CSV table of C-alpha atoms in Angstrom, one decimal:
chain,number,residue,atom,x,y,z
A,12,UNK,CA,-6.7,-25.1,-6.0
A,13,UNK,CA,-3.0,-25.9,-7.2
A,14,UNK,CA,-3.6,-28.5,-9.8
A,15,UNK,CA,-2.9,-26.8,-12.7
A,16,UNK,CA,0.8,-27.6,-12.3
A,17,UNK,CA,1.4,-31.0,-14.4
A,18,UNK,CA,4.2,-33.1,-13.0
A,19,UNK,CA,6.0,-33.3,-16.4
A,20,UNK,CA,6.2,-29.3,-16.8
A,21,UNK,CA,9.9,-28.8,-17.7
A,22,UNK,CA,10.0,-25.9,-15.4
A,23,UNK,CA,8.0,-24.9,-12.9
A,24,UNK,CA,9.5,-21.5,-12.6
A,25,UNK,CA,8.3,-20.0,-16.7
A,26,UNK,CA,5.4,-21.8,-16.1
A,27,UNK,CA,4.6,-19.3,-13.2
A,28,UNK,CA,5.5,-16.0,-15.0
A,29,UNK,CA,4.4,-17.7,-18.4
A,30,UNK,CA,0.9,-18.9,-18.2
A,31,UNK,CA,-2.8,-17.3,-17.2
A,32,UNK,CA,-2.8,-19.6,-14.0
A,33,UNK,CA,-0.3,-17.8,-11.8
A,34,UNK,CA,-2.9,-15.3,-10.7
A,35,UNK,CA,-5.0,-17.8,-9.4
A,36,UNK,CA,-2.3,-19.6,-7.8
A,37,UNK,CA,-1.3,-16.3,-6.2
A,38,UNK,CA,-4.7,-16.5,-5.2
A,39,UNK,CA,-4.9,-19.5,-3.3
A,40,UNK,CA,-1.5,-19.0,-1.6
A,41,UNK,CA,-3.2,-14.9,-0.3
A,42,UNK,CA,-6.5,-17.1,0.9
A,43,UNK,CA,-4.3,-19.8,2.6
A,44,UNK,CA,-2.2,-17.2,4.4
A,45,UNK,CA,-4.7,-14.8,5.3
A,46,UNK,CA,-6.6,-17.7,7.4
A,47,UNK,CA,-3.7,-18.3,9.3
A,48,UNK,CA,-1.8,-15.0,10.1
A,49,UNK,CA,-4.0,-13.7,12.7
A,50,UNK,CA,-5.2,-17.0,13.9
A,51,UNK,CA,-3.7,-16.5,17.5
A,52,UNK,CA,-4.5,-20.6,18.3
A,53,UNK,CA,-2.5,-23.1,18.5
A,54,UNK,CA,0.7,-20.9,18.9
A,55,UNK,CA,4.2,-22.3,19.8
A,56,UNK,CA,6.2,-19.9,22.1
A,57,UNK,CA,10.1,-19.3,21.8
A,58,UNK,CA,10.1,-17.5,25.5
A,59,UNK,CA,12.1,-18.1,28.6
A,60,UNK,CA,9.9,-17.3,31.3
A,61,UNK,CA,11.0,-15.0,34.3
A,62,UNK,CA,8.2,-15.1,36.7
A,63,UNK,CA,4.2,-15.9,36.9
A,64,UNK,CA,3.8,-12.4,34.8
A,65,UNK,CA,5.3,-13.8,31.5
A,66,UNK,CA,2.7,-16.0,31.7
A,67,UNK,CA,0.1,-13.9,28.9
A,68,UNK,CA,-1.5,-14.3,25.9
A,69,UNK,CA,0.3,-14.7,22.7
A,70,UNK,CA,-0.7,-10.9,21.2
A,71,UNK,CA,0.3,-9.2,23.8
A,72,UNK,CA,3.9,-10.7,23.8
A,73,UNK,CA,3.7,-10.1,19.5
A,74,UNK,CA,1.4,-7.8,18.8
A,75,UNK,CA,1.7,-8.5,15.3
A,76,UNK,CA,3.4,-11.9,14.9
A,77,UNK,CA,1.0,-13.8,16.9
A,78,UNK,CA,-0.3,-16.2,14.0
A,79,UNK,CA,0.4,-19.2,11.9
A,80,UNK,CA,1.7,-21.4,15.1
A,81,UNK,CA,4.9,-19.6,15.7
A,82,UNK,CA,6.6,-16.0,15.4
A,83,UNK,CA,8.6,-16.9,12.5
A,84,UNK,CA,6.0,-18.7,10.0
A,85,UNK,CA,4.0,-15.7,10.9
A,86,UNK,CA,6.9,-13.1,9.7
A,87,UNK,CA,7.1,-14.9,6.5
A,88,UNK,CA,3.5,-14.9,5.9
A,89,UNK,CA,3.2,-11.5,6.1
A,90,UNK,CA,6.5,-11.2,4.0
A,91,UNK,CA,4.6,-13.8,1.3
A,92,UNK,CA,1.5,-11.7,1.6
A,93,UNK,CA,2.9,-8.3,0.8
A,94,UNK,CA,4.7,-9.8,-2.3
A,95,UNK,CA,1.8,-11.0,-3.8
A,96,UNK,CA,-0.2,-7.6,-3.1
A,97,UNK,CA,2.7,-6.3,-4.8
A,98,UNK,CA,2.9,-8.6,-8.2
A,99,UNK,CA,-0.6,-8.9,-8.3
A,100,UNK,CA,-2.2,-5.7,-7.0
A,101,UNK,CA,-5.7,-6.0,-9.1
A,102,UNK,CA,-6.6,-9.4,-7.2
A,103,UNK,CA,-9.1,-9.2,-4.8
A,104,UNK,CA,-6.9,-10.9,-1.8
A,105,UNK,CA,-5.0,-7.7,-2.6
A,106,UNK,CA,-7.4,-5.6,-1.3
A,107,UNK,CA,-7.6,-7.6,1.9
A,108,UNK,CA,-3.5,-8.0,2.3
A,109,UNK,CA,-3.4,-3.9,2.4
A,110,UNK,CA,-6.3,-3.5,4.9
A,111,UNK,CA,-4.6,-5.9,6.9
A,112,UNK,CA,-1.2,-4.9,6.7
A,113,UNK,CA,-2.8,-1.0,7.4
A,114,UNK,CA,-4.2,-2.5,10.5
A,115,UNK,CA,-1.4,-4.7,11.9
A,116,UNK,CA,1.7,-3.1,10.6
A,117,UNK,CA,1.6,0.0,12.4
A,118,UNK,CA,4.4,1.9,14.5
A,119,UNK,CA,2.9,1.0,18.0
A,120,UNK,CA,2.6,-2.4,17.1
A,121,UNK,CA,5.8,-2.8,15.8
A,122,UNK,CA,7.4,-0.8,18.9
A,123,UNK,CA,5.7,-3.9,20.9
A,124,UNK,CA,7.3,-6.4,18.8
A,125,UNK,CA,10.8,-4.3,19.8
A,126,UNK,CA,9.9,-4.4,22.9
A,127,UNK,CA,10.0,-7.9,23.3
A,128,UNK,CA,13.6,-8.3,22.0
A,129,UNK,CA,14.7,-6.3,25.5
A,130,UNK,CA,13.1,-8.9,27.6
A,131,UNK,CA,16.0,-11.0,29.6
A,132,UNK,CA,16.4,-14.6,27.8
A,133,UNK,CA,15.7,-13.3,24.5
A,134,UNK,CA,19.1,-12.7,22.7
A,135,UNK,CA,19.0,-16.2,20.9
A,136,UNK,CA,15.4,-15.3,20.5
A,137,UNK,CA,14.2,-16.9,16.9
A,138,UNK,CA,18.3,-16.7,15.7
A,139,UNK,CA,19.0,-16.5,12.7
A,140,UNK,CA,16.1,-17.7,11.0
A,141,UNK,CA,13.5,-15.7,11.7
A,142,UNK,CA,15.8,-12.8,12.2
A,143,UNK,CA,16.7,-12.9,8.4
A,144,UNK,CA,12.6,-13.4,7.5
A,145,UNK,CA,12.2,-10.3,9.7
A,146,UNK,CA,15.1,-8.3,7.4
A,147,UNK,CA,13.1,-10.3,4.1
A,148,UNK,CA,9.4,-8.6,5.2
A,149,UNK,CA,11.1,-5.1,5.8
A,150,UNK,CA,12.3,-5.2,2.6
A,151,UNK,CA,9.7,-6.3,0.7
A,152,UNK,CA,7.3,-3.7,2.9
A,153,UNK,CA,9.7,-1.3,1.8
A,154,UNK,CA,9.0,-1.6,-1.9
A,155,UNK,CA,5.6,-0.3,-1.1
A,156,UNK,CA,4.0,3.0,-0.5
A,157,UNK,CA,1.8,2.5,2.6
A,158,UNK,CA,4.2,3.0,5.3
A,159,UNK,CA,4.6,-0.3,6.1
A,160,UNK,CA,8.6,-0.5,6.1
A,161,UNK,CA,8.7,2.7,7.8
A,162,UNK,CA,6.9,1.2,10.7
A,163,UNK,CA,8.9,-1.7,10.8
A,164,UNK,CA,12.5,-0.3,10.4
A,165,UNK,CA,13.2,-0.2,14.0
A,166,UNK,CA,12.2,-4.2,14.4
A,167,UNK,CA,14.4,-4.3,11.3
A,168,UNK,CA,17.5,-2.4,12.7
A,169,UNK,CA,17.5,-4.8,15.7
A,170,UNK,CA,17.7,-8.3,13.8
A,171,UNK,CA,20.5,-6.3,11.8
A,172,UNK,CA,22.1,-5.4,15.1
A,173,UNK,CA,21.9,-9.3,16.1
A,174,UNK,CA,23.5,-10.0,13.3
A,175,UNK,CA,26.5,-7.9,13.7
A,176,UNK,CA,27.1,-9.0,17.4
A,177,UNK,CA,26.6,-12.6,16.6
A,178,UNK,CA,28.4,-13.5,13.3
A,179,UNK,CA,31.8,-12.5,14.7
A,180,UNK,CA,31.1,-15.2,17.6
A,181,UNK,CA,30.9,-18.2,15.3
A,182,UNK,CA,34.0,-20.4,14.8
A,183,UNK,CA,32.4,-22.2,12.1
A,184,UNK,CA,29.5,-22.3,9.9
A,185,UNK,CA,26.3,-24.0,10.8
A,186,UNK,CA,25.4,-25.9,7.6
A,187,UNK,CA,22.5,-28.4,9.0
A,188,UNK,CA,19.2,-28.0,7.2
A,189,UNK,CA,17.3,-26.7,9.5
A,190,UNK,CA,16.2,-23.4,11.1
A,191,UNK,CA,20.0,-22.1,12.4
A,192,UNK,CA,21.3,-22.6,9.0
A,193,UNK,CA,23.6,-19.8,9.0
A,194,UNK,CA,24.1,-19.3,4.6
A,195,UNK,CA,20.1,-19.6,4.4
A,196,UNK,CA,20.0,-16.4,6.6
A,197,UNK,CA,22.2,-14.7,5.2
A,198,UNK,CA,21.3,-14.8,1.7
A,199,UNK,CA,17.6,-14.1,2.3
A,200,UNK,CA,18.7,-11.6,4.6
A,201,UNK,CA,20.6,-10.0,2.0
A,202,UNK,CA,18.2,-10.7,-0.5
A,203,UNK,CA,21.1,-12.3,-2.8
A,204,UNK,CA,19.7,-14.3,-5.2
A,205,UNK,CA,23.4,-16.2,-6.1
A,206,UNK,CA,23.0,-15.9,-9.6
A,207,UNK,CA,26.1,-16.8,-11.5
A,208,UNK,CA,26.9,-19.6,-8.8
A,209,UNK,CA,28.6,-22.8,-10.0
A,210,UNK,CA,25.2,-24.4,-8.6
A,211,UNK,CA,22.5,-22.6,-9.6
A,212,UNK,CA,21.9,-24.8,-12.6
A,213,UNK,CA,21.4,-27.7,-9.5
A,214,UNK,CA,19.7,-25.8,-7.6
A,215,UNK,CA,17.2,-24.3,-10.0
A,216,UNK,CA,16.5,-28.3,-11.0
A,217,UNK,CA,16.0,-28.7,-7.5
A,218,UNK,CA,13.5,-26.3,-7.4
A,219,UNK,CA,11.5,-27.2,-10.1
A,220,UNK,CA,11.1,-30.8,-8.4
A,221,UNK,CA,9.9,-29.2,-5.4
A,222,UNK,CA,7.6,-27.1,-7.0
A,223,UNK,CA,5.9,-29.9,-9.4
A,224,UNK,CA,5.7,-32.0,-5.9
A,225,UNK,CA,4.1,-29.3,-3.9
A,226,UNK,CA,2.3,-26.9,-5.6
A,227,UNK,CA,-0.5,-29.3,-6.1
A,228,UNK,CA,-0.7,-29.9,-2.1
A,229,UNK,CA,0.0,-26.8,-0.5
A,230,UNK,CA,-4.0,-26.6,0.9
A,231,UNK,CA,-4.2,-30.3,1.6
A,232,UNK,CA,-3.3,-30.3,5.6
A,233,UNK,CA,-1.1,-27.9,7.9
A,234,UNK,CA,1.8,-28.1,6.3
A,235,UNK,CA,0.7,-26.2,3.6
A,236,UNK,CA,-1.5,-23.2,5.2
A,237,UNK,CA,1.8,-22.9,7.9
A,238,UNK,CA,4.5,-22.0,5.9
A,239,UNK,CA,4.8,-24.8,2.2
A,240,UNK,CA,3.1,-21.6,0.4
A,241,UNK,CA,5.5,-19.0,1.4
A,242,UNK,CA,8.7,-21.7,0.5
A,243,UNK,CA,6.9,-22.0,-2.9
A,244,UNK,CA,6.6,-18.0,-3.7
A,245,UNK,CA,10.5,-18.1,-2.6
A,246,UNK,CA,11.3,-20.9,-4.8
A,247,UNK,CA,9.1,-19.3,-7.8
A,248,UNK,CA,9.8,-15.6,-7.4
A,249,UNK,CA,13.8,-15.7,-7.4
A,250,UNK,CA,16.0,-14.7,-10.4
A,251,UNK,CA,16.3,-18.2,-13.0
């Protein structure tokens, strides 16, 4: 599905917005993510459990973000979904993506996602990755039409909030390459691209080899239909 990517392609990036194939890739990574995103099994909670009644199924804890194995792969499908509705709105996956999101990103859902957040144990809940993937999705639902940021302000305004009361708390960044990484948030939180940075040359190199190495894999196990295929629209979407 994602062969068309040769390993010696000097960058991976122009190749996207350059050549006939990025539709079709776009495709694949709608058809991938679509599979997964209301798949409600296996699921991996992030919940501390109060008595025998949090015991319950994963939708009606996350009446949206019940898919993909875990809340926050299923945030960032959604926000990799919308995007590609948006660049590539003649596609037939883009038909699906905006029933879908009509159905599932709607005000009473959202209000249970919300609600969720005001459950005792829950402050650290998904912090700050998924917090900053939630910010990512309401602004990319924003730059549509339908509604759908509208809906999902409020879930939006309380990752924000988070933020604000749990930045000033740190005494020093946490720079480990994993989910609490603190400048990862942050920037796609803010939605900063960091053009101009000493390293963006690196990092734009960086991206490239990723993107050579993956794009030909990203529907070859779970790895891929989880969350390689939203990581590769990051990676080929930014500003060069």
């Amino acid at each position: 599905m994602f062969g068309g990517l040769r390993s010696s392609e000097p960058c991976a990036r122009r190749w996207w917005r350059a050549r006939d194939a990025c539709p079709p890739i776009a495709a694949g990574f709608a058809r991938l993510t679509l599979e997964h995103v209301g798949r409600e099994y296996p699921y991996k909670r992030d919940q501390v459990l109060t008595g025998p009644e949090d015991v319950t199924l994963p939708s009606t804890l996350h009446p949206i973000f019940h898919g993909s194995f875990d809340w926050q792969s299923c945030v960032h499908g959604w926000w990799q979904l919308l995007t590609i509705a948006r660049l590539f709105p003649d596609l037939p996956e883009a038909a699906e993506i905006r029933a879908r999101a009509d159905e599932m990103l709607r005000v009473e859902k959202v209000a249970g996602e919300v609600a969720y957040l005001d459950r005792p144990g829950t402050a650290g809940f998904e912090r700050p990755y998924g917090w900053a993937w939630a910010l990512a999705l309401h602004s990319e639902a924003a730059r549509h039409e339908a509604g759908w940021g509208a809906a999902l302000e409020p879930l939006a305004r309380a990752f924000a909030l988070r933020f604000r009361l749990f930045l000033p708390k740190l005494s020093y960044p946490v720079r480990t390459g994993a989910h609490g990484n603190i400048a990862f948030a942050l920037v796609l939180a803010g939605g900063n691209s960091g053009r101009g940075h000493a390293a963006c040359a690196r990092m734009n190199e960086a991206t490239d080899r990723h993107l050579r190495a993956a794009l030909p894999h990203l529907d070859d196990d779970y790895m891929g239909g989880h969350w390689l295929a939203t990581f590769a629209l990051l990676a080929l979407v930014r500003p060069i």
